[in-house]
Amino acid sequence: MNPKAYKNEVKEQAIKNKPLDNIEDNVILPSIRTVQDEINGYIENLLYIEVKSEILRRSDYRPFDENMVLWDLLNKPIVFNDASKYKIINKWPSYTIKETDIEPRELIQLGYKDWFFLDLLLGVDYLKTFSMLRELPEKDKYYLCRDVACTNAYLSSSYYAYNSGAKMIIYPDGTYPFITNSNLTETEQVLRDGKVKEFTHLKPDRIHYCLMKALISFNTCCPSMNQESNDLIEKERNKYDWKTRS
């Protein structure tokens, strides 16, 4: 069936059946929403959320609290709502820091961002923008964020490094993970490299990245959660998995 033709046919029939004294020049009918319209809506929403996240990453927003725990992040207001309050940094300060044992708090005082903390906070806030999260019990919100927030942050920092042409994770200010460590462990080296090489191989555009991020964010099956919560998470994930629509 041609949806446009069907819509016109319904409109013509409505005009025929409408009393003459109430006929208007334009009859407004509910639009026919196709599967593609639904998909486009999901994509537009993901892109909008990502714009907010990127603004905060590239702005003078510098959150840091070494005593903050995941429960605190879950209960604080969504910072995405205030993204426009912060100023975009077009020219970052020129840092000359050498590998040393400076503590994160000292780096913040020098004007650095704690990028891991920032990306973790933005990862949790990203999840909080989805209405599905508000349907979960408090403990299940915690389990979901605990399971995916670090992976979400890792993916984001890798994508933006790839998008800037870097070969490993490089933050907008030119710093990188474990910048103060002179002897990296194997795990630290993996975290510094990120998934930049994989992104370089795949060459995803922004839409592909946003869909990937959504799939990762709702890709969990935690035994500690109740079945209803796991079902809600799976339902949300299926919105962004085109294979479930075939």
PDB file of C-alpha atoms in Angstrom:
ATOM      1  CA  MET A   1       0.000   0.000   0.000  1.00  0.00           C
ATOM      2  CA  ASN A   2       1.142   3.515  -0.775  1.00  0.00           C
ATOM      3  CA  PRO A   3       0.758   5.428   2.528  1.00  0.00           C
ATOM      4  CA  LYS A   4       0.532   8.807   0.774  1.00  0.00           C
ATOM      5  CA  ALA A   5      -2.217   7.620  -1.549  1.00  0.00           C
ATOM      6  CA  TYR A   6      -4.081   6.057   1.343  1.00  0.00           C
ATOM      7  CA  LYS A   7      -3.822   9.284   3.341  1.00  0.00           C
ATOM      8  CA  ASN A   8      -5.254  11.304   0.437  1.00  0.00           C
ATOM      9  CA  GLU A   9      -8.090   8.811   0.033  1.00  0.00           C
ATOM     10  CA  VAL A  10      -8.992   9.078   3.733  1.00  0.00           C
ATOM     11  CA  LYS A  11      -8.876  12.875   3.516  1.00  0.00           C
ATOM     12  CA  GLU A  12     -11.213  12.938   0.483  1.00  0.00           C
ATOM     13  CA  GLN A  13     -13.647  10.577   2.214  1.00  0.00           C
ATOM     14  CA  ALA A  14     -13.659  12.757   5.328  1.00  0.00           C
ATOM     15  CA  ILE A  15     -14.547  15.806   3.247  1.00  0.00           C
ATOM     16  CA  LYS A  16     -17.408  13.928   1.584  1.00  0.00           C
ATOM     17  CA  ASN A  17     -18.851  12.829   4.916  1.00  0.00           C
ATOM     18  CA  LYS A  18     -18.489  16.190   6.659  1.00  0.00           C
ATOM     19  CA  PRO A  19     -21.614  18.415   6.944  1.00  0.00           C
ATOM     20  CA  LEU A  20     -21.530  21.228   4.377  1.00  0.00           C
ATOM     21  CA  ASP A  21     -21.802  23.980   6.960  1.00  0.00           C
ATOM     22  CA  ASN A  22     -18.659  22.753   8.757  1.00  0.00           C
ATOM     23  CA  ILE A  23     -16.333  22.125   5.825  1.00  0.00           C
ATOM     24  CA  GLU A  24     -12.983  23.964   6.108  1.00  0.00           C
ATOM     25  CA  ASP A  25     -10.461  24.572   3.373  1.00  0.00           C
ATOM     26  CA  ASN A  26      -7.962  22.216   5.005  1.00  0.00           C
ATOM     27  CA  VAL A  27      -8.918  19.056   6.810  1.00  0.00           C
ATOM     28  CA  ILE A  28      -6.213  18.078   9.292  1.00  0.00           C
ATOM     29  CA  LEU A  29      -5.983  14.347   9.926  1.00  0.00           C
ATOM     30  CA  PRO A  30      -3.601  12.394  12.141  1.00  0.00           C
ATOM     31  CA  SER A  31      -0.474  11.634  10.133  1.00  0.00           C
ATOM     32  CA  ILE A  32       0.345   8.033   9.301  1.00  0.00           C
ATOM     33  CA  ARG A  33       3.548   7.187  11.184  1.00  0.00           C
ATOM     34  CA  THR A  34       5.656   4.580   9.433  1.00  0.00           C
ATOM     35  CA  VAL A  35       8.388   2.399  10.919  1.00  0.00           C
ATOM     36  CA  GLN A  36      10.943   4.628   9.200  1.00  0.00           C
ATOM     37  CA  ASP A  37       9.407   7.695  10.840  1.00  0.00           C
ATOM     38  CA  GLU A  38       9.775   5.977  14.195  1.00  0.00           C
ATOM     39  CA  ILE A  39      13.403   5.090  13.494  1.00  0.00           C
ATOM     40  CA  ASN A  40      14.161   8.645  12.369  1.00  0.00           C
ATOM     41  CA  GLY A  41      12.661   9.957  15.598  1.00  0.00           C
ATOM     42  CA  TYR A  42      14.892   7.711  17.692  1.00  0.00           C
ATOM     43  CA  ILE A  43      17.963   8.794  15.740  1.00  0.00           C
ATOM     44  CA  GLU A  44      17.121  12.500  16.047  1.00  0.00           C
ATOM     45  CA  ASN A  45      16.743  12.088  19.805  1.00  0.00           C
ATOM     46  CA  LEU A  46      20.099  10.306  20.124  1.00  0.00           C
ATOM     47  CA  LEU A  47      21.821  12.998  18.057  1.00  0.00           C
ATOM     48  CA  TYR A  48      20.279  15.740  20.189  1.00  0.00           C
ATOM     49  CA  ILE A  49      21.459  14.087  23.409  1.00  0.00           C
ATOM     50  CA  GLU A  50      24.957  13.671  21.974  1.00  0.00           C
ATOM     51  CA  VAL A  51      25.128  17.368  21.082  1.00  0.00           C
ATOM     52  CA  LYS A  52      24.505  18.195  24.740  1.00  0.00           C
ATOM     53  CA  SER A  53      27.187  15.749  25.835  1.00  0.00           C
ATOM     54  CA  GLU A  54      29.757  17.114  23.398  1.00  0.00           C
ATOM     55  CA  ILE A  55      29.036  20.717  24.429  1.00  0.00           C
ATOM     56  CA  LEU A  56      29.794  19.820  28.035  1.00  0.00           C
ATOM     57  CA  ARG A  57      32.980  17.968  27.063  1.00  0.00           C
ATOM     58  CA  ARG A  58      34.273  20.942  25.086  1.00  0.00           C
ATOM     59  CA  SER A  59      33.169  23.629  27.527  1.00  0.00           C
ATOM     60  CA  ASP A  60      34.530  25.095  30.753  1.00  0.00           C
ATOM     61  CA  TYR A  61      32.408  22.631  32.733  1.00  0.00           C
ATOM     62  CA  ARG A  62      34.885  21.024  35.170  1.00  0.00           C
ATOM     63  CA  PRO A  63      33.113  18.725  37.635  1.00  0.00           C
ATOM     64  CA  PHE A  64      35.237  16.849  40.134  1.00  0.00           C
ATOM     65  CA  ASP A  65      34.473  15.300  43.487  1.00  0.00           C
ATOM     66  CA  GLU A  66      36.701  12.459  44.644  1.00  0.00           C
ATOM     67  CA  ASN A  67      34.150  11.540  47.313  1.00  0.00           C
ATOM     68  CA  MET A  68      31.183  11.264  44.929  1.00  0.00           C
ATOM     69  CA  VAL A  69      29.815   7.765  44.417  1.00  0.00           C
ATOM     70  CA  LEU A  70      27.417   6.352  41.823  1.00  0.00           C
ATOM     71  CA  TRP A  71      24.364   6.941  44.010  1.00  0.00           C
ATOM     72  CA  ASP A  72      25.311  10.632  44.108  1.00  0.00           C
ATOM     73  CA  LEU A  73      25.568  10.792  40.306  1.00  0.00           C
ATOM     74  CA  LEU A  74      22.168   9.152  39.958  1.00  0.00           C
ATOM     75  CA  ASN A  75      20.477  11.566  42.335  1.00  0.00           C
ATOM     76  CA  LYS A  76      21.972  14.829  41.108  1.00  0.00           C
ATOM     77  CA  PRO A  77      20.098  16.951  38.512  1.00  0.00           C
ATOM     78  CA  ILE A  78      20.782  16.143  34.855  1.00  0.00           C
ATOM     79  CA  VAL A  79      23.548  18.501  33.791  1.00  0.00           C
ATOM     80  CA  PHE A  80      22.536  18.153  30.120  1.00  0.00           C
ATOM     81  CA  ASN A  81      19.676  20.519  30.898  1.00  0.00           C
ATOM     82  CA  ASP A  82      22.184  23.256  31.753  1.00  0.00           C
ATOM     83  CA  ALA A  83      24.619  22.691  28.876  1.00  0.00           C
ATOM     84  CA  SER A  84      23.981  26.153  27.410  1.00  0.00           C
ATOM     85  CA  LYS A  85      25.217  27.786  30.625  1.00  0.00           C
ATOM     86  CA  TYR A  86      28.808  26.778  29.945  1.00  0.00           C
ATOM     87  CA  LYS A  87      31.248  28.431  27.570  1.00  0.00           C
ATOM     88  CA  ILE A  88      32.783  26.449  24.710  1.00  0.00           C
ATOM     89  CA  ILE A  89      36.588  26.519  24.852  1.00  0.00           C
ATOM     90  CA  ASN A  90      37.906  27.199  21.363  1.00  0.00           C
ATOM     91  CA  LYS A  91      41.539  27.489  22.410  1.00  0.00           C
ATOM     92  CA  TRP A  92      42.695  25.274  25.240  1.00  0.00           C
ATOM     93  CA  PRO A  93      45.571  26.336  27.506  1.00  0.00           C
ATOM     94  CA  SER A  94      49.008  25.094  26.485  1.00  0.00           C
ATOM     95  CA  TYR A  95      50.014  22.528  29.076  1.00  0.00           C
ATOM     96  CA  THR A  96      53.640  21.607  29.720  1.00  0.00           C
ATOM     97  CA  ILE A  97      53.041  18.962  32.357  1.00  0.00           C
ATOM     98  CA  LYS A  98      55.504  16.091  32.499  1.00  0.00           C
ATOM     99  CA  GLU A  99      54.878  12.626  33.819  1.00  0.00           C
ATOM    100  CA  THR A 100      54.864  12.943  37.572  1.00  0.00           C
ATOM    101  CA  ASP A 101      52.903  11.924  40.641  1.00  0.00           C
ATOM    102  CA  ILE A 102      50.490  14.862  40.744  1.00  0.00           C
ATOM    103  CA  GLU A 103      47.157  13.989  42.340  1.00  0.00           C
ATOM    104  CA  PRO A 104      43.866  14.587  40.437  1.00  0.00           C
ATOM    105  CA  ARG A 105      42.855  17.359  42.867  1.00  0.00           C
ATOM    106  CA  GLU A 106      46.103  19.218  42.091  1.00  0.00           C
ATOM    107  CA  LEU A 107      45.511  18.846  38.367  1.00  0.00           C
ATOM    108  CA  ILE A 108      42.041  20.367  38.745  1.00  0.00           C
ATOM    109  CA  GLN A 109      43.576  23.336  40.577  1.00  0.00           C
ATOM    110  CA  LEU A 110      45.963  23.786  37.632  1.00  0.00           C
ATOM    111  CA  GLY A 111      42.981  24.063  35.260  1.00  0.00           C
ATOM    112  CA  TYR A 112      42.839  20.509  33.973  1.00  0.00           C
ATOM    113  CA  LYS A 113      39.667  18.535  33.631  1.00  0.00           C
ATOM    114  CA  ASP A 114      39.435  15.137  35.243  1.00  0.00           C
ATOM    115  CA  TRP A 115      38.360  13.577  31.965  1.00  0.00           C
ATOM    116  CA  PHE A 116      37.601  10.120  33.347  1.00  0.00           C
ATOM    117  CA  PHE A 117      35.330  11.578  36.020  1.00  0.00           C
ATOM    118  CA  LEU A 118      33.683  13.869  33.452  1.00  0.00           C
ATOM    119  CA  ASP A 119      33.032  11.092  30.930  1.00  0.00           C
ATOM    120  CA  LEU A 120      31.709   8.844  33.694  1.00  0.00           C
ATOM    121  CA  LEU A 121      29.345  11.573  34.902  1.00  0.00           C
ATOM    122  CA  LEU A 122      28.172  12.258  31.335  1.00  0.00           C
ATOM    123  CA  GLY A 123      27.668   8.515  30.811  1.00  0.00           C
ATOM    124  CA  VAL A 124      25.351   8.337  33.808  1.00  0.00           C
ATOM    125  CA  ASP A 125      23.556  11.530  32.782  1.00  0.00           C
ATOM    126  CA  TYR A 126      23.131  10.077  29.278  1.00  0.00           C
ATOM    127  CA  LEU A 127      21.212   7.142  30.752  1.00  0.00           C
ATOM    128  CA  LYS A 128      19.112   9.487  32.876  1.00  0.00           C
ATOM    129  CA  THR A 129      17.779  11.224  29.746  1.00  0.00           C
ATOM    130  CA  PHE A 130      15.842   8.080  28.783  1.00  0.00           C
ATOM    131  CA  SER A 131      12.346   7.853  30.249  1.00  0.00           C
ATOM    132  CA  MET A 132      12.786   4.093  30.612  1.00  0.00           C
ATOM    133  CA  LEU A 133      15.268   4.640  33.437  1.00  0.00           C
ATOM    134  CA  ARG A 134      12.592   6.372  35.506  1.00  0.00           C
ATOM    135  CA  GLU A 135      10.481   3.213  35.290  1.00  0.00           C
ATOM    136  CA  LEU A 136      13.138   1.113  37.029  1.00  0.00           C
ATOM    137  CA  PRO A 137      13.305   0.621  40.799  1.00  0.00           C
ATOM    138  CA  GLU A 138      16.106   2.633  42.412  1.00  0.00           C
ATOM    139  CA  LYS A 139      18.343  -0.374  42.958  1.00  0.00           C
ATOM    140  CA  ASP A 140      17.970  -1.459  39.319  1.00  0.00           C
ATOM    141  CA  LYS A 141      18.892   2.033  38.097  1.00  0.00           C
ATOM    142  CA  TYR A 142      22.058   1.612  40.117  1.00  0.00           C
ATOM    143  CA  TYR A 143      22.815  -1.835  38.677  1.00  0.00           C
ATOM    144  CA  LEU A 144      22.309  -0.669  35.090  1.00  0.00           C
ATOM    145  CA  CYS A 145      24.557   2.378  35.502  1.00  0.00           C
ATOM    146  CA  ARG A 146      27.148   0.322  37.360  1.00  0.00           C
ATOM    147  CA  ASP A 147      27.269  -2.192  34.514  1.00  0.00           C
ATOM    148  CA  VAL A 148      27.465   0.178  31.552  1.00  0.00           C
ATOM    149  CA  ALA A 149      28.653   3.656  32.611  1.00  0.00           C
ATOM    150  CA  CYS A 150      32.388   2.888  32.373  1.00  0.00           C
ATOM    151  CA  THR A 151      31.980   1.177  28.993  1.00  0.00           C
ATOM    152  CA  ASN A 152      29.922   4.138  27.810  1.00  0.00           C
ATOM    153  CA  ALA A 153      32.665   6.575  28.891  1.00  0.00           C
ATOM    154  CA  TYR A 154      35.348   4.422  27.240  1.00  0.00           C
ATOM    155  CA  LEU A 155      33.405   4.350  23.968  1.00  0.00           C
ATOM    156  CA  SER A 156      32.801   8.118  23.961  1.00  0.00           C
ATOM    157  CA  SER A 157      36.408   9.075  24.644  1.00  0.00           C
ATOM    158  CA  SER A 158      37.563   6.635  21.938  1.00  0.00           C
ATOM    159  CA  TYR A 159      35.118   7.976  19.352  1.00  0.00           C
ATOM    160  CA  TYR A 160      35.984  11.629  19.898  1.00  0.00           C
ATOM    161  CA  ALA A 161      39.695  10.808  19.737  1.00  0.00           C
ATOM    162  CA  TYR A 162      39.119   8.960  16.445  1.00  0.00           C
ATOM    163  CA  ASN A 163      37.019  11.847  15.140  1.00  0.00           C
ATOM    164  CA  SER A 164      39.887  14.248  15.840  1.00  0.00           C
ATOM    165  CA  GLY A 165      42.330  12.088  13.885  1.00  0.00           C
ATOM    166  CA  ALA A 166      44.228  10.777  16.929  1.00  0.00           C
ATOM    167  CA  LYS A 167      45.770   7.310  17.186  1.00  0.00           C
ATOM    168  CA  MET A 168      44.936   6.830  20.862  1.00  0.00           C
ATOM    169  CA  ILE A 169      42.635   8.541  23.360  1.00  0.00           C
ATOM    170  CA  ILE A 170      43.432  12.255  23.323  1.00  0.00           C
ATOM    171  CA  TYR A 171      41.183  14.688  25.135  1.00  0.00           C
ATOM    172  CA  PRO A 172      40.213  18.117  23.715  1.00  0.00           C
ATOM    173  CA  ASP A 173      42.855  19.860  25.858  1.00  0.00           C
ATOM    174  CA  GLY A 174      45.640  17.655  24.480  1.00  0.00           C
ATOM    175  CA  THR A 175      46.013  15.504  27.575  1.00  0.00           C
ATOM    176  CA  TYR A 176      45.532  11.740  27.613  1.00  0.00           C
ATOM    177  CA  PRO A 177      44.791   8.894  30.084  1.00  0.00           C
ATOM    178  CA  PHE A 178      47.373   8.314  32.800  1.00  0.00           C
ATOM    179  CA  ILE A 179      49.342  11.360  31.712  1.00  0.00           C
ATOM    180  CA  THR A 180      51.124  11.439  35.071  1.00  0.00           C
ATOM    181  CA  ASN A 181      52.168   7.761  34.939  1.00  0.00           C
ATOM    182  CA  SER A 182      55.688   7.028  33.711  1.00  0.00           C
ATOM    183  CA  ASN A 183      55.371   3.219  33.773  1.00  0.00           C
ATOM    184  CA  LEU A 184      52.020   1.974  32.520  1.00  0.00           C
ATOM    185  CA  THR A 185      50.604  -1.385  33.462  1.00  0.00           C
ATOM    186  CA  GLU A 186      49.146  -3.533  30.683  1.00  0.00           C
ATOM    187  CA  THR A 187      45.627  -2.516  31.698  1.00  0.00           C
ATOM    188  CA  GLU A 188      46.531   1.191  31.730  1.00  0.00           C
ATOM    189  CA  GLN A 189      48.035   0.888  28.243  1.00  0.00           C
ATOM    190  CA  VAL A 190      44.829  -0.713  26.962  1.00  0.00           C
ATOM    191  CA  LEU A 191      42.789   2.106  28.491  1.00  0.00           C
ATOM    192  CA  ARG A 192      45.100   4.729  26.967  1.00  0.00           C
ATOM    193  CA  ASP A 193      44.806   3.147  23.515  1.00  0.00           C
ATOM    194  CA  GLY A 194      41.029   2.894  23.812  1.00  0.00           C
ATOM    195  CA  LYS A 195      39.119   1.641  20.796  1.00  0.00           C
ATOM    196  CA  VAL A 196      40.536   4.287  18.477  1.00  0.00           C
ATOM    197  CA  LYS A 197      42.088   1.739  16.091  1.00  0.00           C
ATOM    198  CA  GLU A 198      38.783  -0.114  15.842  1.00  0.00           C
ATOM    199  CA  PHE A 199      36.931   3.117  15.070  1.00  0.00           C
ATOM    200  CA  THR A 200      39.537   3.987  12.456  1.00  0.00           C
ATOM    201  CA  HIS A 201      38.920   0.620  10.816  1.00  0.00           C
ATOM    202  CA  LEU A 202      35.104   0.869  10.962  1.00  0.00           C
ATOM    203  CA  LYS A 203      34.938   4.586  10.076  1.00  0.00           C
ATOM    204  CA  PRO A 204      31.494   5.137  11.660  1.00  0.00           C
ATOM    205  CA  ASP A 205      29.659   8.398  11.124  1.00  0.00           C
ATOM    206  CA  ARG A 206      27.942  10.201  13.980  1.00  0.00           C
ATOM    207  CA  ILE A 207      24.662   8.318  13.553  1.00  0.00           C
ATOM    208  CA  HIS A 208      26.413   4.948  13.672  1.00  0.00           C
ATOM    209  CA  TYR A 209      28.287   6.028  16.792  1.00  0.00           C
ATOM    210  CA  CYS A 210      25.099   7.201  18.527  1.00  0.00           C
ATOM    211  CA  LEU A 211      23.349   3.916  17.749  1.00  0.00           C
ATOM    212  CA  MET A 212      26.378   1.979  18.984  1.00  0.00           C
ATOM    213  CA  LYS A 213      26.347   3.982  22.202  1.00  0.00           C
ATOM    214  CA  ALA A 214      22.652   3.281  22.766  1.00  0.00           C
ATOM    215  CA  LEU A 215      23.099  -0.448  22.163  1.00  0.00           C
ATOM    216  CA  ILE A 216      26.003  -0.593  24.598  1.00  0.00           C
ATOM    217  CA  SER A 217      24.113   1.430  27.196  1.00  0.00           C
ATOM    218  CA  PHE A 218      21.212  -1.016  27.257  1.00  0.00           C
ATOM    219  CA  ASN A 219      23.194  -4.209  26.736  1.00  0.00           C
ATOM    220  CA  THR A 220      23.023  -5.825  30.137  1.00  0.00           C
ATOM    221  CA  CYS A 221      21.302  -8.687  31.863  1.00  0.00           C
ATOM    222  CA  CYS A 222      22.056  -8.387  35.543  1.00  0.00           C
ATOM    223  CA  PRO A 223      20.965 -11.307  37.780  1.00  0.00           C
ATOM    224  CA  SER A 224      20.477  -8.804  40.605  1.00  0.00           C
ATOM    225  CA  MET A 225      17.707  -7.035  38.669  1.00  0.00           C
ATOM    226  CA  ASN A 226      14.137  -8.254  38.622  1.00  0.00           C
ATOM    227  CA  GLN A 227      12.816  -9.727  35.395  1.00  0.00           C
ATOM    228  CA  GLU A 228      10.556  -6.758  34.686  1.00  0.00           C
ATOM    229  CA  SER A 229      13.560  -4.419  34.718  1.00  0.00           C
ATOM    230  CA  ASN A 230      15.544  -6.669  32.398  1.00  0.00           C
ATOM    231  CA  ASP A 231      12.553  -6.780  30.037  1.00  0.00           C
ATOM    232  CA  LEU A 232      12.326  -2.966  30.007  1.00  0.00           C
ATOM    233  CA  ILE A 233      16.037  -2.680  29.234  1.00  0.00           C
ATOM    234  CA  GLU A 234      15.747  -5.205  26.406  1.00  0.00           C
ATOM    235  CA  LYS A 235      12.735  -3.356  24.986  1.00  0.00           C
ATOM    236  CA  GLU A 236      14.687  -0.080  25.015  1.00  0.00           C
ATOM    237  CA  ARG A 237      17.680  -1.713  23.365  1.00  0.00           C
ATOM    238  CA  ASN A 238      15.519  -3.170  20.595  1.00  0.00           C
ATOM    239  CA  LYS A 239      14.561   0.351  19.524  1.00  0.00           C
ATOM    240  CA  TYR A 240      18.097   0.811  18.234  1.00  0.00           C
ATOM    241  CA  ASP A 241      18.747  -2.707  16.953  1.00  0.00           C
ATOM    242  CA  TRP A 242      17.505  -2.879  13.364  1.00  0.00           C
ATOM    243  CA  LYS A 243      17.842  -6.696  13.303  1.00  0.00           C
ATOM    244  CA  THR A 244      14.831  -6.934  15.621  1.00  0.00           C
ATOM    245  CA  ARG A 245      12.727  -5.142  12.988  1.00  0.00           C
ATOM    246  CA  SER A 246      13.351  -7.540  10.128  1.00  0.00           C
TER     247      SER A 246
END
